[in-house]
CSV table of C-alpha atoms and ligand atoms in Angstrom, one decimal:
chain,number,residue,atom,x,y,z
A,1,UNK,CA,86.2,-1.7,23.9
A,2,UNK,CA,84.9,1.6,22.6
A,3,UNK,CA,85.5,4.6,24.8
A,4,UNK,CA,82.6,5.0,27.2
A,5,UNK,CA,80.9,8.3,27.0
A,6,UNK,CA,78.1,9.8,29.2
A,7,UNK,CA,76.3,10.8,26.0
A,8,UNK,CA,77.4,9.8,22.5
A,9,UNK,CA,76.0,12.2,20.0
A,10,UNK,CA,78.5,11.6,17.3
A,11,UNK,CA,77.7,7.9,16.8
A,12,UNK,CA,74.0,8.6,17.0
A,13,UNK,CA,74.4,11.2,14.2
A,14,UNK,CA,76.0,9.0,11.6
A,15,UNK,CA,72.8,7.4,10.1
A,16,UNK,CA,71.1,10.8,9.8
A,17,UNK,CA,74.1,13.0,9.0
A,18,UNK,CA,73.6,13.1,5.3
A,19,UNK,CA,69.9,14.0,5.6
A,20,UNK,CA,70.8,16.8,8.1
A,21,UNK,CA,73.6,18.2,5.8
A,22,UNK,CA,71.1,18.2,2.9
A,23,UNK,CA,68.6,20.2,5.0
A,24,UNK,CA,71.3,22.6,6.2
A,25,UNK,CA,72.3,23.2,2.6
A,26,UNK,CA,68.7,23.9,1.6
A,27,UNK,CA,68.3,26.3,4.5
A,28,UNK,CA,71.6,28.1,3.6
A,29,UNK,CA,70.3,28.5,0.0
A,30,UNK,CA,66.9,29.8,1.1
A,31,UNK,CA,68.3,32.0,3.9
A,32,UNK,CA,65.0,31.3,5.9
A,33,UNK,CA,66.9,31.1,9.2
A,34,UNK,CA,64.1,32.2,11.5
A,35,UNK,CA,60.5,31.0,11.3
A,36,UNK,CA,61.2,29.2,8.1
A,37,UNK,CA,59.2,26.2,6.7
A,38,UNK,CA,61.4,23.7,8.6
A,39,UNK,CA,60.2,25.2,11.9
A,40,UNK,CA,56.6,25.1,10.9
A,41,UNK,CA,56.9,21.5,9.6
A,42,UNK,CA,58.6,20.4,12.8
A,43,UNK,CA,55.8,22.0,14.8
A,44,UNK,CA,53.2,20.0,13.0
A,45,UNK,CA,55.1,16.7,13.2
A,46,UNK,CA,55.6,17.1,16.9
A,47,UNK,CA,51.9,17.9,17.4
A,48,UNK,CA,51.1,14.6,15.6
A,49,UNK,CA,53.7,12.6,17.5
A,50,UNK,CA,52.6,13.9,20.9
A,51,UNK,CA,48.9,13.9,20.1
A,52,UNK,CA,48.6,17.5,21.3
A,53,UNK,CA,46.7,20.3,19.6
A,54,UNK,CA,49.4,22.9,19.8
A,55,UNK,CA,53.2,23.0,19.9
A,56,UNK,CA,54.8,26.4,20.2
A,57,UNK,CA,58.5,26.1,19.4
A,58,UNK,CA,60.9,28.4,21.4
A,59,UNK,CA,64.6,29.0,22.1
A,60,UNK,CA,65.2,26.6,25.0
A,61,UNK,CA,63.5,24.6,27.8
A,62,UNK,CA,64.0,27.3,30.4
A,63,UNK,CA,62.2,29.8,28.2
A,64,UNK,CA,59.5,27.2,27.5
A,65,UNK,CA,58.8,27.0,31.3
A,66,UNK,CA,58.9,30.7,31.7
A,67,UNK,CA,56.6,31.5,28.8
A,68,UNK,CA,54.2,28.8,29.9
A,69,UNK,CA,53.8,30.4,33.3
A,70,UNK,CA,53.5,33.9,31.7
A,71,UNK,CA,50.8,32.6,29.4
A,72,UNK,CA,48.8,31.4,32.4
A,73,UNK,CA,48.7,34.9,33.7
A,74,UNK,CA,50.3,34.1,37.0
A,75,UNK,CA,50.9,37.2,39.1
A,76,UNK,CA,53.7,38.2,41.5
A,77,UNK,CA,53.2,36.6,44.8
A,78,UNK,CA,51.2,33.6,43.4
A,79,UNK,CA,52.6,30.4,44.8
A,80,UNK,CA,53.9,27.7,42.5
A,81,UNK,CA,54.6,24.2,43.9
A,82,UNK,CA,57.5,22.2,42.5
A,83,UNK,CA,59.9,19.5,43.4
A,84,UNK,CA,63.0,20.1,45.6
A,85,UNK,CA,64.9,17.5,43.6
A,86,UNK,CA,65.3,18.7,40.0
A,87,UNK,CA,67.4,20.9,37.8
A,88,UNK,CA,67.3,24.6,38.9
A,89,UNK,CA,65.6,25.9,35.7
A,90,UNK,CA,62.1,25.1,37.1
A,91,UNK,CA,62.5,27.1,40.2
A,92,UNK,CA,64.6,29.8,38.5
A,93,UNK,CA,61.8,30.9,36.2
A,94,UNK,CA,59.3,30.9,39.1
A,95,UNK,CA,61.6,33.3,40.8
A,96,UNK,CA,62.3,35.4,37.7
A,97,UNK,CA,58.5,36.0,37.3
A,98,UNK,CA,58.4,37.1,41.0
A,99,UNK,CA,56.1,34.2,41.7
A,100,UNK,CA,56.7,32.4,45.0
A,101,UNK,CA,58.4,29.0,44.6
A,102,UNK,CA,57.2,26.4,47.1
A,103,UNK,CA,59.5,23.5,47.0
A,104,UNK,CA,58.3,20.1,48.2
A,105,UNK,CA,59.9,16.7,48.8
A,106,UNK,CA,60.0,13.9,46.3
A,107,UNK,CA,59.2,10.2,46.4
A,108,UNK,CA,62.2,7.9,47.1
A,109,UNK,CA,61.2,5.3,44.5
A,110,UNK,CA,60.3,7.5,41.5
A,111,UNK,CA,62.3,10.6,42.4
A,112,UNK,CA,59.2,12.5,41.4
A,113,UNK,CA,57.1,15.1,43.3
A,114,UNK,CA,55.5,13.6,46.5
A,115,UNK,CA,51.8,14.0,46.2
A,116,UNK,CA,51.1,14.2,50.0
A,117,UNK,CA,53.8,16.9,50.2
A,118,UNK,CA,52.0,18.8,47.4
A,119,UNK,CA,48.7,18.6,49.2
A,120,UNK,CA,50.2,19.8,52.4
A,121,UNK,CA,51.8,22.8,50.7
A,122,UNK,CA,48.6,24.1,49.1
A,123,UNK,CA,47.4,27.4,50.4
A,124,UNK,CA,44.8,30.0,49.2
A,125,UNK,CA,47.6,31.7,47.3
A,126,UNK,CA,48.7,28.5,45.4
A,127,UNK,CA,48.0,28.9,41.7
A,128,UNK,CA,50.0,26.1,40.0
A,129,UNK,CA,51.8,22.8,40.4
A,130,UNK,CA,54.9,22.0,38.2
A,131,UNK,CA,55.6,18.3,38.2
A,132,UNK,CA,58.9,17.3,36.6
A,133,UNK,CA,59.1,14.0,34.8
A,134,UNK,CA,62.6,13.5,36.3
A,135,UNK,CA,65.1,11.2,34.5
A,136,UNK,CA,62.4,10.3,32.0
A,137,UNK,CA,59.9,8.8,34.4
A,138,UNK,CA,56.4,10.2,34.4
A,139,UNK,CA,55.3,11.8,37.6
A,140,UNK,CA,52.0,10.6,39.2
A,141,UNK,CA,49.9,12.7,36.9
A,142,UNK,CA,46.5,11.1,37.9
A,143,UNK,CA,47.1,12.4,41.5
A,144,UNK,CA,48.5,15.7,40.3
A,145,UNK,CA,45.6,16.4,38.1
A,146,UNK,CA,43.1,15.3,40.7
A,147,UNK,CA,44.7,17.8,43.3
A,148,UNK,CA,44.7,20.5,40.6
A,149,UNK,CA,41.0,20.0,39.9
A,150,UNK,CA,40.1,19.9,43.6
A,151,UNK,CA,41.9,23.2,44.3
A,152,UNK,CA,41.5,24.9,40.9
A,153,UNK,CA,45.2,25.0,40.1
A,154,UNK,CA,47.1,25.0,36.8
A,155,UNK,CA,49.5,22.1,36.0
A,156,UNK,CA,52.6,23.0,34.1
A,157,UNK,CA,54.5,19.8,33.2
A,158,UNK,CA,58.3,20.1,33.0
A,159,UNK,CA,58.9,17.5,30.3
A,160,UNK,CA,62.5,18.4,29.5
A,161,UNK,CA,63.7,14.9,30.5
A,162,UNK,CA,60.5,12.9,29.5
A,163,UNK,CA,59.9,13.5,25.9
A,164,UNK,CA,58.3,10.4,24.3
A,165,UNK,CA,57.3,8.8,27.6
A,166,UNK,CA,53.8,7.4,27.8
A,167,UNK,CA,51.6,7.9,30.9
A,168,UNK,CA,48.9,5.3,31.5
A,169,UNK,CA,46.1,6.7,33.7
A,170,UNK,CA,44.2,4.4,36.1
A,171,UNK,CA,41.3,4.3,33.5
A,172,UNK,CA,43.7,2.9,30.9
A,173,UNK,CA,44.1,6.1,28.8
A,174,UNK,CA,47.6,6.5,27.4
A,175,UNK,CA,48.9,10.0,27.0
A,176,UNK,CA,52.3,11.4,26.2
A,177,UNK,CA,53.9,13.2,29.1
A,178,UNK,CA,53.8,17.0,28.5
A,179,UNK,CA,50.3,16.7,27.0
A,180,UNK,CA,48.4,15.9,30.2
A,181,UNK,CA,48.5,19.2,32.2
A,182,UNK,CA,47.2,22.6,31.1
A,183,UNK,CA,50.6,23.2,29.5
A,184,UNK,CA,53.9,21.3,29.0
A,185,UNK,CA,57.4,22.5,28.4
A,186,UNK,CA,60.4,20.7,26.9
A,187,UNK,CA,64.0,21.2,26.0
A,188,UNK,CA,65.9,20.1,22.9
A,189,UNK,CA,69.3,20.7,24.5
A,190,UNK,CA,71.7,18.3,22.7
A,191,UNK,CA,71.9,15.7,25.4
A,192,UNK,CA,68.1,15.4,25.9
A,193,UNK,CA,66.3,12.4,24.5
A,194,UNK,CA,65.2,14.5,21.5
A,195,UNK,CA,68.1,17.0,21.2
A,196,UNK,CA,69.1,19.4,18.5
A,197,UNK,CA,72.6,20.7,17.8
A,198,UNK,CA,72.3,23.9,19.8
A,199,UNK,CA,69.6,25.2,22.0
A,200,UNK,CA,65.9,24.6,21.4
A,201,UNK,CA,62.6,24.1,23.3
A,202,UNK,CA,58.9,23.9,22.9
A,203,UNK,CA,55.6,24.5,24.8
A,204,UNK,CA,52.6,22.2,24.4
A,205,UNK,CA,48.9,22.7,25.1
A,206,UNK,CA,45.5,21.5,24.1
A,207,UNK,CA,43.9,24.9,24.9
A,208,UNK,CA,43.3,27.0,21.8
A,209,UNK,CA,43.2,30.3,23.7
A,210,UNK,CA,46.3,29.6,25.7
A,211,UNK,CA,48.1,28.5,22.5
A,212,UNK,CA,47.2,31.8,20.9
A,213,UNK,CA,48.5,33.8,23.9
A,214,UNK,CA,51.7,31.8,23.9
A,215,UNK,CA,52.4,32.3,20.2
A,216,UNK,CA,52.4,36.0,20.6
A,217,UNK,CA,54.4,35.9,23.9
A,218,UNK,CA,57.3,34.1,22.3
A,219,UNK,CA,57.4,36.9,19.8
A,220,UNK,CA,57.5,40.2,21.8
A,221,UNK,CA,53.8,40.0,22.6
A,222,UNK,CA,52.9,40.6,18.9
A,223,UNK,CA,49.7,39.2,17.5
A,224,UNK,CA,49.6,41.7,14.6
A,225,UNK,CA,53.0,42.9,13.4
A,226,UNK,CA,54.3,45.8,15.4
A,227,UNK,CA,51.2,45.8,17.7
A,228,UNK,CA,52.4,44.8,21.1
A,229,UNK,CA,49.4,43.6,23.2
A,230,UNK,CA,51.2,42.1,26.1
A,231,UNK,CA,54.8,42.1,27.3
A,232,UNK,CA,56.4,39.1,25.6
A,233,UNK,CA,60.0,37.8,25.1
A,234,UNK,CA,62.1,37.0,22.1
A,235,UNK,CA,62.4,33.2,22.1
A,236,UNK,CA,62.6,31.4,18.8
A,237,UNK,CA,63.6,28.0,17.5
A,238,UNK,CA,65.8,28.5,14.4
A,239,UNK,CA,65.5,26.6,11.1
A,240,UNK,CA,68.8,24.8,11.4
A,241,UNK,CA,67.7,23.3,14.8
A,242,UNK,CA,64.3,22.5,13.4
A,243,UNK,CA,65.9,20.5,10.6
A,244,UNK,CA,67.9,18.5,13.1
A,245,UNK,CA,64.8,17.8,15.1
A,246,UNK,CA,62.9,16.8,12.0
A,247,UNK,CA,65.6,14.2,11.1
A,248,UNK,CA,65.5,12.8,14.7
A,249,UNK,CA,61.8,12.8,15.6
A,250,UNK,CA,61.0,9.7,13.5
A,251,UNK,CA,63.7,7.8,15.4
A,252,UNK,CA,62.6,9.0,18.9
A,253,UNK,CA,60.7,5.9,19.8
A,254,UNK,CA,63.7,3.7,18.7
A,255,UNK,CA,66.1,6.0,20.7
A,256,UNK,CA,63.9,5.6,23.8
A,257,UNK,CA,63.7,1.9,23.3
A,258,UNK,CA,67.5,1.6,23.1
A,259,UNK,CA,67.7,3.5,26.3
A,260,UNK,CA,65.2,1.2,28.0
A,261,UNK,CA,67.2,-1.9,26.7
A,262,UNK,CA,70.4,-0.5,28.1
A,263,UNK,CA,68.6,0.2,31.4
A,264,UNK,CA,67.2,-3.3,31.6
A,265,UNK,CA,70.8,-4.7,31.2
A,266,UNK,CA,72.1,-2.4,33.9
A,267,UNK,CA,69.2,-3.5,36.2
A,268,UNK,CA,69.7,-7.2,35.4
A,269,UNK,CA,73.4,-6.9,36.4
A,270,UNK,CA,73.0,-4.7,39.5
A,271,UNK,CA,69.6,-5.4,41.1
A,272,UNK,CA,70.8,-8.4,43.1
A,273,UNK,CA,73.2,-6.3,45.2
A,274,UNK,CA,71.9,-5.2,48.6
A,275,UNK,CA,73.8,-1.9,48.5
A,276,UNK,CA,72.3,-0.9,45.2
A,277,UNK,CA,68.8,0.3,44.5
A,278,UNK,CA,68.1,0.2,40.8
A,279,UNK,CA,65.5,2.6,39.4
A,280,UNK,CA,61.9,1.4,39.1
A,281,UNK,CA,58.4,2.6,38.3
A,282,UNK,CA,55.5,3.9,40.3
A,283,UNK,CA,52.1,2.4,40.7
A,284,UNK,CA,53.6,-1.0,40.6
A,285,UNK,CA,53.9,-0.8,36.8
A,286,UNK,CA,56.8,-2.5,35.2
A,287,UNK,CA,59.3,0.1,33.9
A,288,UNK,CA,60.2,-1.8,30.8
A,289,UNK,CA,57.0,-3.4,29.6
A,290,UNK,CA,54.8,-0.5,30.9
A,291,UNK,CA,56.7,1.8,28.5
A,292,UNK,CA,56.7,4.5,31.1
A,293,UNK,CA,60.3,5.4,31.6
A,294,UNK,CA,62.4,6.9,28.8
A,295,UNK,CA,65.6,6.9,30.9
A,296,UNK,CA,67.0,10.3,30.2
A,297,UNK,CA,69.2,9.2,33.1
A,298,UNK,CA,69.7,5.8,34.6
A,299,UNK,CA,70.1,6.7,38.3
A,300,UNK,CA,71.1,4.3,41.1
A,301,UNK,CA,71.0,4.9,44.8
A,302,UNK,CA,73.9,3.4,46.7
A,303,UNK,CA,73.3,2.5,50.3
A,304,UNK,CA,76.0,2.2,53.0
A,305,UNK,CA,78.6,3.1,50.4
A,306,UNK,CA,80.6,6.3,49.9
A,307,UNK,CA,79.0,7.6,46.7
A,308,UNK,CA,81.7,10.1,46.0
A,309,UNK,CA,84.4,7.4,46.3
A,310,UNK,CA,82.4,5.3,43.8
A,311,UNK,CA,82.3,8.3,41.4
A,312,UNK,CA,86.1,8.6,41.8
A,313,UNK,CA,86.5,4.8,41.3
A,314,UNK,CA,84.5,4.9,38.0
A,315,UNK,CA,86.4,8.0,36.8
A,316,UNK,CA,89.7,6.1,37.5
A,317,UNK,CA,88.4,3.4,35.2
A,318,UNK,CA,87.5,5.9,32.5
A,319,UNK,CA,83.8,5.5,33.1
A,320,UNK,CA,82.0,8.9,33.1
A,321,UNK,CA,79.1,9.3,35.5
A,322,UNK,CA,77.0,12.1,36.9
A,323,UNK,CA,75.5,13.2,40.2
A,324,UNK,CA,72.1,14.6,39.4
A,325,UNK,CA,71.6,16.5,41.7
A,326,UNK,CA,74.1,17.0,44.5
A,327,UNK,CA,72.3,19.8,46.3
A,328,UNK,CA,68.6,20.1,47.1
A,329,UNK,CA,67.1,23.3,45.6
A,330,UNK,CA,65.9,24.5,49.0
A,331,UNK,CA,69.5,24.5,50.1
A,332,UNK,CA,70.8,26.5,47.1
A,333,UNK,CA,72.0,30.0,48.0
A,334,UNK,CA,69.7,31.5,45.4
A,335,UNK,CA,66.6,29.8,46.8
A,336,UNK,CA,67.0,29.6,50.5
A,337,UNK,CA,63.9,30.7,52.3
A,338,UNK,CA,63.2,30.9,56.0
A,339,UNK,CA,59.8,29.2,55.5
A,340,UNK,CA,61.5,25.9,54.7
A,341,UNK,CA,61.9,23.3,57.4
A,342,UNK,CA,64.6,20.6,56.9
A,343,UNK,CA,62.2,18.0,58.3
A,344,UNK,CA,60.0,18.5,55.2
A,345,UNK,CA,62.9,17.4,52.9
A,346,UNK,CA,64.1,14.1,54.3
A,347,UNK,CA,63.9,12.2,51.0
A,348,UNK,CA,65.7,14.8,48.9
A,349,UNK,CA,68.3,15.3,51.6
A,350,UNK,CA,69.0,11.6,51.5
A,351,UNK,CA,68.9,11.2,47.7
A,352,UNK,CA,71.5,13.9,47.1
A,353,UNK,CA,74.0,11.8,49.0
A,354,UNK,CA,73.1,8.5,47.4
A,355,UNK,CA,72.4,9.0,43.7
A,356,UNK,CA,74.7,8.3,40.8
A,357,UNK,CA,73.7,8.4,37.2
A,358,UNK,CA,75.5,6.0,34.8
A,359,UNK,CA,76.3,6.6,31.1
A,360,UNK,CA,73.0,6.5,29.2
A,361,UNK,CA,72.5,7.0,25.5
A,362,UNK,CA,71.4,5.2,22.4
A,363,UNK,CA,74.8,3.7,21.5
A,364,UNK,CA,75.8,1.7,24.6
A,365,UNK,CA,76.9,-1.8,23.7
A,366,UNK,CA,77.0,-5.0,25.9
A,367,UNK,CA,80.7,-4.9,26.4
A,368,UNK,CA,80.5,-1.4,27.8
A,369,UNK,CA,77.6,-2.1,30.0
A,370,UNK,CA,79.3,-5.3,31.3
A,371,UNK,CA,82.4,-3.3,32.1
A,372,UNK,CA,80.5,-0.5,33.9
A,373,UNK,CA,78.4,-2.9,36.0
A,374,UNK,CA,81.4,-5.1,36.9
A,375,UNK,CA,83.4,-2.0,37.9
A,376,UNK,CA,80.6,-0.9,40.2
A,377,UNK,CA,80.1,-4.4,41.8
A,378,UNK,CA,83.9,-4.6,42.4
A,379,UNK,CA,83.7,-1.4,44.3
A,380,UNK,CA,80.6,-1.9,46.4
A,381,UNK,CA,81.2,-5.6,47.2
A,382,UNK,CA,78.5,-7.9,48.5
B,1,PLP,C1,67.3,20.6,30.7
B,1,PLP,C2,66.2,20.9,31.6
B,1,PLP,C3,65.6,22.2,31.6
B,1,PLP,C4,66.0,23.4,30.8
B,1,PLP,O1,66.2,23.2,29.5
B,1,PLP,P1,67.2,24.2,28.7
B,1,PLP,O2,66.9,23.9,27.3
B,1,PLP,O3,68.6,23.8,29.0
B,1,PLP,O4,66.9,25.6,29.1
B,1,PLP,C5,64.5,22.4,32.5
B,1,PLP,N1,64.1,21.4,33.3
B,1,PLP,C6,64.7,20.2,33.4
B,1,PLP,C7,64.2,19.2,34.3
B,1,PLP,C8,65.8,19.9,32.5
B,1,PLP,O5,66.4,18.8,32.6
């Protein structure tokens, strides 16, 4: 059996390696390292793929979130609602901009922001909601957008884990995640579903004025060279990373399909066990045929089982796994706040003890999946 890896970027690279090396060689010859033609071409190709009017490339996903919030003109003290169960980048940028993060609980089935909790958290100071399409599953965007409309709020989608996922609204409209809210942010960190070979990120919007604002903000607030109209940042996607992304973008749907197929095999092997909850979709939609989930992570909940002992058991069998995420954000030292009440975070507090993410990438084979699932079943028993 091939060695099992959490993410296998080397195998994924082999069919596109020659193409990437050729692009790298051209870039070295041209020395157009920053804002070169590769970056511009990638921007256009991603706009087409997502069906969004504007893509603004930037240096990483955290910057993308920060610049998106800067572009919306949010002011210190404005409240921004986001999920308690996610990667810290989301709440980090809210804090850095001196906005007030308001963390809310998530749904136990989708792991995504709980709509009732969002509604309860809205105050006259609330200015934005940041849904995270966690693990590659679209958040309930119909409900988020309806709440935003009712209360006149911005929606900033954290699409770092969801690129390529489709969201089907109740009226049947299908939209790519990240292109639904006022603005979307994504990351091209190597292990993301569309990853480059270093850091990278992008902001998406259909709003022409906002796109203009954001394009200057990523470049020191310059709209005309050496005229600084607003305080911006320096956040660029470089040409070498754009070349990698251009080679991979045409394969993104296939990559996501391979992840879904691996997920379906995990689920087929594990779903019959009473101590294991396999990931599923919201709104009663089928995860696999509904094309909703792009499985950035395949995350189980284990019930009545020592999750940390299972992690150890898998590691002893040379099976890597992850715990995303072991601590709720409201309990992280950097983000504690006396306004929070533990009773408002019952789902997140439970999930952090139960979740375990299995190896998930585009190169998993049946033998590996069989070994992983059997090793789990041997440990949890009936
Ligand atoms: C990866 C990730 C980010 C940050 O992206 P970077 O490119 O690493 O800065 C933000 N939010 C979520 C949910 C992520 O998974």
